[in-house]
Short mmCIF file of C-alpha atoms in Angstrom, two decimals:
data_model
loop_
_atom_site.label_atom_id
_atom_site.label_comp_id
_atom_site.label_asym_id
_atom_site.label_seq_id
_atom_site.Cartn_x
_atom_site.Cartn_y
_atom_site.Cartn_z
CA UNK A 10 93.27 395.85 53.62
CA UNK A 11 92.46 393.49 50.87
CA UNK A 12 91.81 389.49 51.42
CA UNK A 13 95.52 388.54 49.93
CA UNK A 14 96.91 390.93 52.41
CA UNK A 15 94.65 389.14 55.13
CA UNK A 16 96.10 385.56 53.62
CA UNK A 17 99.78 386.25 53.20
CA UNK A 18 99.33 387.59 57.28
CA UNK A 19 97.70 384.26 58.00
CA UNK A 20 100.11 382.17 56.29
CA UNK A 21 102.95 384.27 57.99
CA UNK A 22 101.61 383.90 61.18
CA UNK A 23 101.01 380.21 60.90
CA UNK A 24 104.70 379.60 60.19
CA UNK A 25 106.24 382.07 63.08
CA UNK A 26 103.54 379.97 65.40
CA UNK A 27 105.07 376.78 64.67
CA UNK A 28 108.51 377.97 64.72
CA UNK A 29 107.80 379.68 68.56
CA UNK A 30 106.06 376.48 69.03
CA UNK A 31 109.03 374.56 68.63
CA UNK A 32 111.32 376.31 70.85
CA UNK A 33 108.76 376.56 73.76
CA UNK A 34 108.19 372.49 73.52
CA UNK A 35 111.69 371.73 73.19
CA UNK A 36 113.70 374.07 75.56
CA UNK A 37 113.63 375.52 79.10
CA UNK A 38 112.22 378.62 80.09
CA UNK A 39 114.15 381.37 82.35
CA UNK A 40 110.64 382.94 83.14
CA UNK A 41 106.87 382.00 84.05
CA UNK A 42 104.81 380.61 81.01
CA UNK A 43 102.66 384.10 81.36
CA UNK A 44 105.95 386.46 80.93
CA UNK A 45 106.94 384.41 78.13
CA UNK A 46 104.07 384.65 76.05
CA UNK A 47 103.16 388.38 77.03
CA UNK A 48 106.65 389.27 75.92
CA UNK A 49 106.58 387.23 72.74
CA UNK A 50 103.21 388.31 71.84
CA UNK A 51 103.89 391.69 72.29
CA UNK A 52 107.14 391.18 69.98
CA UNK A 53 105.11 389.44 67.67
CA UNK A 54 102.34 392.27 67.23
CA UNK A 55 105.13 394.86 66.49
CA UNK A 56 106.57 392.88 63.81
CA UNK A 57 103.51 391.68 62.41
CA UNK A 58 102.33 395.48 62.06
CA UNK A 59 105.37 396.67 60.49
CA UNK A 60 105.27 393.44 57.93
CA UNK A 61 102.09 394.02 56.74
CA UNK A 62 102.89 397.99 55.34
CA UNK A 63 103.27 398.48 51.55
CA UNK A 64 101.99 395.14 50.41
CA UNK A 65 100.63 396.14 47.27
CA UNK A 66 102.82 394.21 45.27
CA UNK A 67 101.66 391.67 42.30
CA UNK A 68 100.76 387.92 43.48
CA UNK A 69 104.08 386.42 43.01
CA UNK A 70 105.30 389.40 44.83
CA UNK A 71 102.92 388.54 47.84
CA UNK A 72 104.42 384.95 47.84
CA UNK A 73 108.20 386.04 47.80
CA UNK A 74 107.56 388.29 50.19
CA UNK A 75 106.01 385.41 52.80
CA UNK A 76 109.25 383.56 52.27
CA UNK A 77 111.35 386.12 52.81
CA UNK A 78 109.67 387.62 55.96
CA UNK A 79 109.46 383.94 57.56
CA UNK A 80 113.52 384.18 57.34
CA UNK A 81 113.76 387.83 58.43
CA UNK A 82 111.34 387.90 61.44
CA UNK A 83 112.89 384.40 62.16
CA UNK A 84 116.20 386.00 62.78
CA UNK A 85 114.80 388.69 64.55
CA UNK A 86 113.38 386.44 67.00
CA UNK A 87 116.59 384.90 68.02
CA UNK A 88 117.46 387.75 70.35
CA UNK A 89 114.29 387.68 72.52
CA UNK A 90 114.37 383.46 72.17
CA UNK A 91 118.38 383.57 73.66
CA UNK A 92 116.52 385.97 76.56
CA UNK A 93 113.64 383.73 77.59
CA UNK A 94 114.94 380.27 77.19
CA UNK A 95 118.34 378.61 78.86
CA UNK A 96 119.80 376.47 76.09
CA UNK A 97 123.33 377.16 74.64
CA UNK A 98 123.71 378.93 71.81
CA UNK A 99 125.06 376.61 69.12
CA UNK A 100 121.87 374.32 69.91
CA UNK A 101 119.33 376.91 69.70
CA UNK A 102 120.81 377.76 66.18
CA UNK A 103 120.59 374.03 64.94
CA UNK A 104 117.31 374.11 66.02
CA UNK A 105 116.27 377.35 64.74
CA UNK A 106 117.66 376.33 61.37
CA UNK A 107 115.87 373.04 61.68
CA UNK A 108 112.32 374.76 62.19
CA UNK A 109 112.83 377.27 59.44
CA UNK A 110 113.63 374.06 56.88
CA UNK A 111 110.60 372.39 58.37
CA UNK A 112 108.21 375.59 57.87
CA UNK A 113 109.98 376.40 54.35
CA UNK A 114 109.50 372.80 53.10
CA UNK A 115 105.65 372.86 54.14
CA UNK A 116 105.06 375.77 52.57
CA UNK A 117 106.56 374.81 49.66
CA UNK A 118 104.45 372.03 49.58
CA UNK A 119 101.19 373.96 50.25
CA UNK A 120 102.26 375.98 47.42
CA UNK A 121 102.65 373.31 44.66
CA UNK A 122 99.23 371.97 45.59
CA UNK A 123 97.68 375.50 45.40
CA UNK A 124 98.82 375.66 42.03
CA UNK A 125 97.71 372.30 41.48
CA UNK A 126 93.99 372.79 42.36
CA UNK A 127 93.30 376.50 42.62
CA UNK A 128 93.40 379.08 39.79
CA UNK A 129 96.11 381.78 39.77
CA UNK A 130 93.99 384.73 41.43
CA UNK A 131 93.72 382.08 44.20
CA UNK A 132 96.89 380.84 44.75
CA UNK A 133 97.29 382.52 48.38
CA UNK A 134 93.89 381.22 49.82
CA UNK A 135 95.02 378.04 48.53
CA UNK A 136 98.39 377.95 50.04
CA UNK A 137 96.74 379.07 53.23
CA UNK A 138 94.02 376.40 53.39
CA UNK A 139 96.98 373.52 52.38
CA UNK A 140 99.46 375.11 55.00
CA UNK A 141 96.99 374.64 57.68
CA UNK A 142 96.22 371.11 56.92
CA UNK A 143 99.69 370.05 56.59
CA UNK A 144 100.44 371.90 59.94
CA UNK A 145 97.81 370.00 61.92
CA UNK A 146 98.91 366.56 60.33
CA UNK A 147 102.66 366.94 60.63
CA UNK A 148 103.57 369.77 63.51
CA UNK A 149 103.05 366.70 66.40
CA UNK A 150 105.28 364.40 64.53
CA UNK A 151 107.67 366.70 63.80
CA UNK A 152 108.18 368.43 67.58
CA UNK A 153 108.16 364.95 68.67
CA UNK A 154 110.88 364.21 66.48
CA UNK A 155 112.60 367.04 67.78
CA UNK A 156 112.39 366.56 71.42
CA UNK A 157 112.78 362.86 71.42
CA UNK A 158 115.47 362.24 68.97
CA UNK A 159 116.83 365.70 67.36
CA UNK A 160 117.56 367.08 70.67
CA UNK A 161 119.20 363.87 71.88
CA UNK A 162 121.44 364.09 68.83
CA UNK A 163 122.93 367.39 69.15
CA UNK A 164 123.53 367.07 72.93
CA UNK A 165 125.76 363.96 72.58
CA UNK A 166 127.43 365.22 69.44
CA UNK A 167 130.85 366.64 69.73
CA UNK A 168 131.73 370.48 68.59
CA UNK A 169 132.93 369.29 65.47
CA UNK A 170 129.80 367.00 64.71
CA UNK A 171 127.20 369.64 65.72
CA UNK A 172 129.37 372.44 63.36
CA UNK A 173 128.98 370.05 60.46
CA UNK A 174 124.95 369.13 61.45
CA UNK A 175 124.55 373.08 61.55
CA UNK A 176 126.35 373.43 58.32
CA UNK A 177 124.07 370.75 57.07
CA UNK A 178 120.90 372.03 58.24
CA UNK A 179 121.45 375.50 56.72
CA UNK A 180 122.68 373.77 53.30
CA UNK A 181 119.34 371.75 53.78
CA UNK A 182 117.16 375.17 54.11
CA UNK A 183 118.99 377.05 51.19
CA UNK A 184 118.38 374.18 48.88
CA UNK A 185 114.92 374.04 49.78
CA UNK A 186 114.75 378.00 49.47
CA UNK A 187 116.18 378.28 45.87
CA UNK A 188 113.83 375.19 45.02
CA UNK A 189 110.62 377.57 46.07
CA UNK A 190 112.21 380.44 44.32
CA UNK A 191 113.10 378.63 41.24
CA UNK A 192 109.15 377.44 40.26
CA UNK A 193 107.85 380.45 41.70
CA UNK A 194 109.79 382.87 39.87
CA UNK A 195 110.23 379.53 36.71
CA UNK A 196 114.08 380.35 36.77
CA UNK A 197 115.91 377.72 35.16
CA UNK A 198 119.42 378.57 36.77
CA UNK A 199 117.77 378.52 40.24
CA UNK A 200 116.42 375.16 39.77
CA UNK A 201 119.71 374.08 39.03
CA UNK A 202 121.50 375.83 41.74
CA UNK A 203 118.78 373.80 43.99
CA UNK A 204 119.39 370.56 42.56
CA UNK A 205 123.03 371.40 43.27
CA UNK A 206 122.56 371.97 46.95
CA UNK A 207 120.62 369.09 47.30
CA UNK A 208 123.74 367.07 46.08
CA UNK A 209 126.11 369.13 48.08
CA UNK A 210 123.68 368.15 50.63
CA UNK A 211 123.67 364.02 50.11
CA UNK A 212 127.55 364.09 50.18
CA UNK A 213 127.46 366.04 53.52
CA UNK A 214 124.98 363.77 55.06
CA UNK A 215 127.19 360.29 54.16
CA UNK A 216 130.48 362.64 55.57
CA UNK A 217 128.76 363.39 58.78
CA UNK A 218 127.34 359.68 59.11
CA UNK A 219 131.01 358.06 58.32
CA UNK A 220 132.58 360.03 60.78
CA UNK A 221 129.77 359.39 63.59
CA UNK A 222 129.75 355.81 62.54
CA UNK A 223 133.75 355.36 62.58
CA UNK A 224 133.88 356.97 65.97
CA UNK A 225 130.96 354.67 67.29
CA UNK A 226 133.20 351.62 66.17
CA UNK A 227 136.37 353.08 67.84
CA UNK A 228 134.31 353.57 71.20
CA UNK A 229 133.21 349.96 71.01
CA UNK A 230 136.78 348.64 70.01
CA UNK A 231 138.10 350.75 73.21
CA UNK A 232 134.99 349.21 75.35
CA UNK A 233 136.24 345.93 74.13
CA UNK A 234 139.67 346.23 75.13
CA UNK A 235 138.44 347.75 78.38
CA UNK A 236 135.73 344.54 79.17
CA UNK A 237 137.83 341.36 77.50
CA UNK A 238 140.76 339.61 78.55
CA UNK A 239 142.82 339.96 75.50
CA UNK A 240 144.26 336.27 75.92
CA UNK A 241 141.12 333.92 76.17
CA UNK A 242 138.74 336.18 74.96
CA UNK A 243 136.03 335.87 77.87
CA UNK A 244 135.05 338.98 79.85
CA UNK A 245 137.29 340.32 82.42
CA UNK A 246 137.37 341.34 86.24
CA UNK A 247 136.05 345.10 85.54
CA UNK A 248 133.11 343.36 83.46
CA UNK A 249 132.45 340.96 86.59
CA UNK A 250 132.15 343.91 88.89
CA UNK A 251 129.55 345.87 86.65
CA UNK A 252 127.27 343.18 85.77
CA UNK A 253 127.11 342.38 89.18
CA UNK A 254 126.37 345.88 90.34
CA UNK A 255 123.82 345.68 87.92
CA UNK A 256 122.11 342.29 89.04
CA UNK A 257 122.21 343.35 92.71
CA UNK A 258 120.84 346.54 92.21
CA UNK A 259 117.81 344.84 90.50
CA UNK A 260 117.86 342.12 93.20
CA UNK A 261 118.10 339.31 90.21
CA UNK A 262 119.82 336.27 92.27
CA UNK A 263 122.74 334.89 91.30
CA UNK A 264 125.74 332.17 92.20
CA UNK A 265 129.52 332.84 91.82
CA UNK A 266 131.54 330.01 90.87
CA UNK A 267 135.32 330.75 91.81
CA UNK A 268 137.78 328.63 89.75
CA UNK A 269 141.66 328.27 90.34
CA UNK A 270 143.49 326.03 88.11
CA UNK A 271 145.79 323.63 90.23
CA UNK A 272 149.44 323.64 89.54
CA UNK A 273 149.35 326.20 86.83
CA UNK A 274 152.70 327.52 87.80
CA UNK A 275 154.26 323.68 86.72
CA UNK A 276 152.97 324.47 83.23
CA UNK A 277 154.72 327.41 82.72
CA UNK A 278 157.67 326.29 84.68
CA UNK A 279 158.27 323.00 82.46
CA UNK A 280 156.66 323.93 79.06
CA UNK A 281 156.98 327.53 79.15
CA UNK A 282 154.39 330.80 79.17
CA UNK A 283 153.15 330.08 75.57
CA UNK A 284 151.99 326.43 76.70
CA UNK A 285 150.68 328.11 79.76
CA UNK A 286 148.95 330.58 77.54
CA UNK A 287 147.53 327.99 75.69
CA UNK A 288 146.54 326.01 78.56
CA UNK A 289 144.38 328.98 80.03
CA UNK A 290 142.72 329.30 76.50
CA UNK A 291 141.84 325.45 76.33
CA UNK A 292 140.38 325.72 79.94
CA UNK A 293 138.48 328.76 79.18
CA UNK A 294 136.64 326.67 76.12
CA UNK A 295 135.99 323.83 77.69
CA UNK A 296 134.70 325.34 80.63
CA UNK A 297 132.28 327.57 78.28
CA UNK A 298 131.08 324.36 76.79
CA UNK A 299 130.83 322.44 79.87
CA UNK A 300 128.84 325.10 81.39
CA UNK A 301 126.36 325.39 78.80
CA UNK A 302 122.34 324.55 79.81
CA UNK A 303 122.46 327.45 82.53
CA UNK A 304 122.03 330.97 81.70
CA UNK A 305 125.40 332.75 82.88
CA UNK A 306 129.09 334.07 81.80
CA UNK A 307 132.61 333.16 82.24
CA UNK A 308 135.28 335.71 83.68
CA UNK A 309 138.85 335.74 83.60
CA UNK A 310 139.83 337.75 86.82
CA UNK A 311 143.55 337.10 86.75
CA UNK A 312 146.38 335.05 86.02
CA UNK A 313 144.65 330.88 86.57
CA UNK A 314 141.80 332.38 88.26
CA UNK A 315 138.26 332.88 86.76
CA UNK A 316 134.70 333.28 88.00
CA UNK A 317 131.41 331.83 86.27
CA UNK A 318 128.59 334.10 87.21
CA UNK A 319 125.43 331.74 87.32
CA UNK A 320 121.88 333.00 86.99
CA UNK A 321 120.51 329.58 87.16
CA UNK A 322 118.31 329.04 90.43
CA UNK A 323 118.52 325.41 90.77
CA UNK A 324 121.56 325.32 92.80
CA UNK A 325 121.84 321.53 92.28
CA UNK A 326 122.14 322.05 88.67
CA UNK A 327 125.01 324.38 89.32
CA UNK A 328 126.75 321.94 91.49
CA UNK A 329 126.45 319.27 88.48
CA UNK A 330 128.20 321.68 86.24
CA UNK A 331 131.03 322.29 88.31
CA UNK A 332 131.46 318.46 88.93
CA UNK A 333 132.12 317.97 85.30
CA UNK A 334 134.52 320.70 85.52
CA UNK A 335 135.97 318.97 87.86
CA UNK A 336 136.14 315.62 86.29
CA UNK A 337 138.25 316.87 83.43
CA UNK A 338 141.13 316.20 85.41
CA UNK A 339 143.67 313.59 83.83
CA UNK A 340 142.14 313.91 80.39
CA UNK A 341 144.29 315.26 77.84
CA UNK A 342 144.48 318.68 77.36
CA UNK A 343 147.04 320.41 75.35
CA UNK A 344 149.82 318.38 73.48
CA UNK A 345 152.24 318.17 76.11
CA UNK A 346 150.09 317.80 79.38
CA UNK A 347 147.04 316.51 80.89
CA UNK A 348 144.63 318.71 83.02
CA UNK A 349 146.00 319.17 86.24
CA UNK A 350 142.57 320.15 88.04
CA UNK A 351 140.62 322.92 88.94
CA UNK A 352 139.28 323.78 92.58
CA UNK A 353 135.90 325.62 92.99
CA UNK A 354 134.29 327.72 95.41
CA UNK A 355 130.34 329.22 95.67
CA UNK A 356 129.02 332.06 96.68
CA UNK A 357 125.10 333.30 96.15
CA UNK A 358 123.47 336.43 95.94
CA UNK A 359 121.50 337.51 98.35
CA UNK A 360 122.21 334.32 100.52
CA UNK A 361 125.78 334.86 101.18
CA UNK A 362 126.32 338.59 101.08
CA UNK A 363 124.46 341.84 99.11
CA UNK A 364 128.31 343.03 98.88
CA UNK A 365 130.38 342.26 95.40
CA UNK A 366 133.66 342.35 97.39
CA UNK A 367 132.26 339.85 100.24
CA UNK A 368 130.54 337.62 97.73
CA UNK A 369 133.87 337.38 95.81
CA UNK A 370 135.75 336.77 99.06
CA UNK A 371 133.24 333.95 100.25
CA UNK A 372 133.98 332.41 96.94
CA UNK A 373 137.43 332.61 97.02
CA UNK A 374 137.44 331.09 100.75
CA UNK A 375 135.73 328.49 100.09
CA UNK A 376 137.53 327.74 96.80
CA UNK A 377 140.58 327.37 98.80
CA UNK A 378 138.95 325.50 101.46
CA UNK A 379 138.17 322.97 98.43
CA UNK A 380 141.88 323.24 97.57
CA UNK A 381 143.53 322.34 100.74
CA UNK A 382 141.07 319.43 101.61
CA UNK A 383 140.65 317.71 97.88
CA UNK A 384 143.00 319.45 95.91
CA UNK A 385 139.76 319.48 93.54
CA UNK A 386 139.06 316.39 93.78
CA UNK A 387 135.18 316.64 94.83
CA UNK A 388 133.08 319.20 94.72
CA UNK A 389 133.30 320.32 98.79
CA UNK A 390 133.17 324.23 97.63
CA UNK A 391 130.49 325.37 100.03
#
């Protein structure tokens, strides 16, 4: 066995090692590490032995053969890898094609560097040396990106998007492969085909990105519909409950200020529901303005009932803000009516309770006490 054959085998074994390492780092084994290693090692020895026969071609033949063997052997490995690793077929195919693309691209870079710095008779040793260096530099980063980013994308893609992604990666691989053969064999037609492949690939990228972004916008719009009160534009009861759940789970203190508009029914009865809607929207805007300066959010939980969730630890500052809201009573509010007042009730976590329902109920009861005792004329809301 001459040195060129040895270099060829080393190049192929390096590509194979990277390919198998990607699988082992990214997927869960069905069996022990030792059993997995022994089975893959035995399978690899058999394939490498078979691949080493009849290697008396010219130098260009060696290089073309390395690339062809990388594809062929990679395909042969799919069956044992499916047996040894517990992953869905589509996911394994996508990662396999991604690994093929990476190893072929690194081979292409190494080949061009070898042509630049080595004589034609030393091309294979140049490819081997440069490929080893580029793998040492880029492999850790490539595997990390596959594990932390690429697998996440695959797992959260729809079946349609996964199929598009697989087609996109295959097209990228074929375009790189054609480009390699075009430069190795110096065939102009292949160069044109490979460039055409890259153009089509870019078009597929744009289509896939458009579909994903458009679907993301639809999800955002749906979330806004679910968590926002369509009339006032403030978050709704569902949003309040989820925010309270997070704060209680993180043990973050907060206050609930229950706000109920006094005599709101009379606005609807006297001026109609359109004026009633205007009254609610105006109250939301005024309330948010007056509560500036303390961290928190205003929520509309039902018809004329609102809750301000405050993260302000200084309870006196919160009480001052509530008083400012109540002092709006009697002022011009909408075109045909003054502000008729608001009744308030306050509860606090963790002082009053660590239950969402109980905290809302306590604030609600204190609001009704405030409404009964003073009709909202003073801040007796505790």
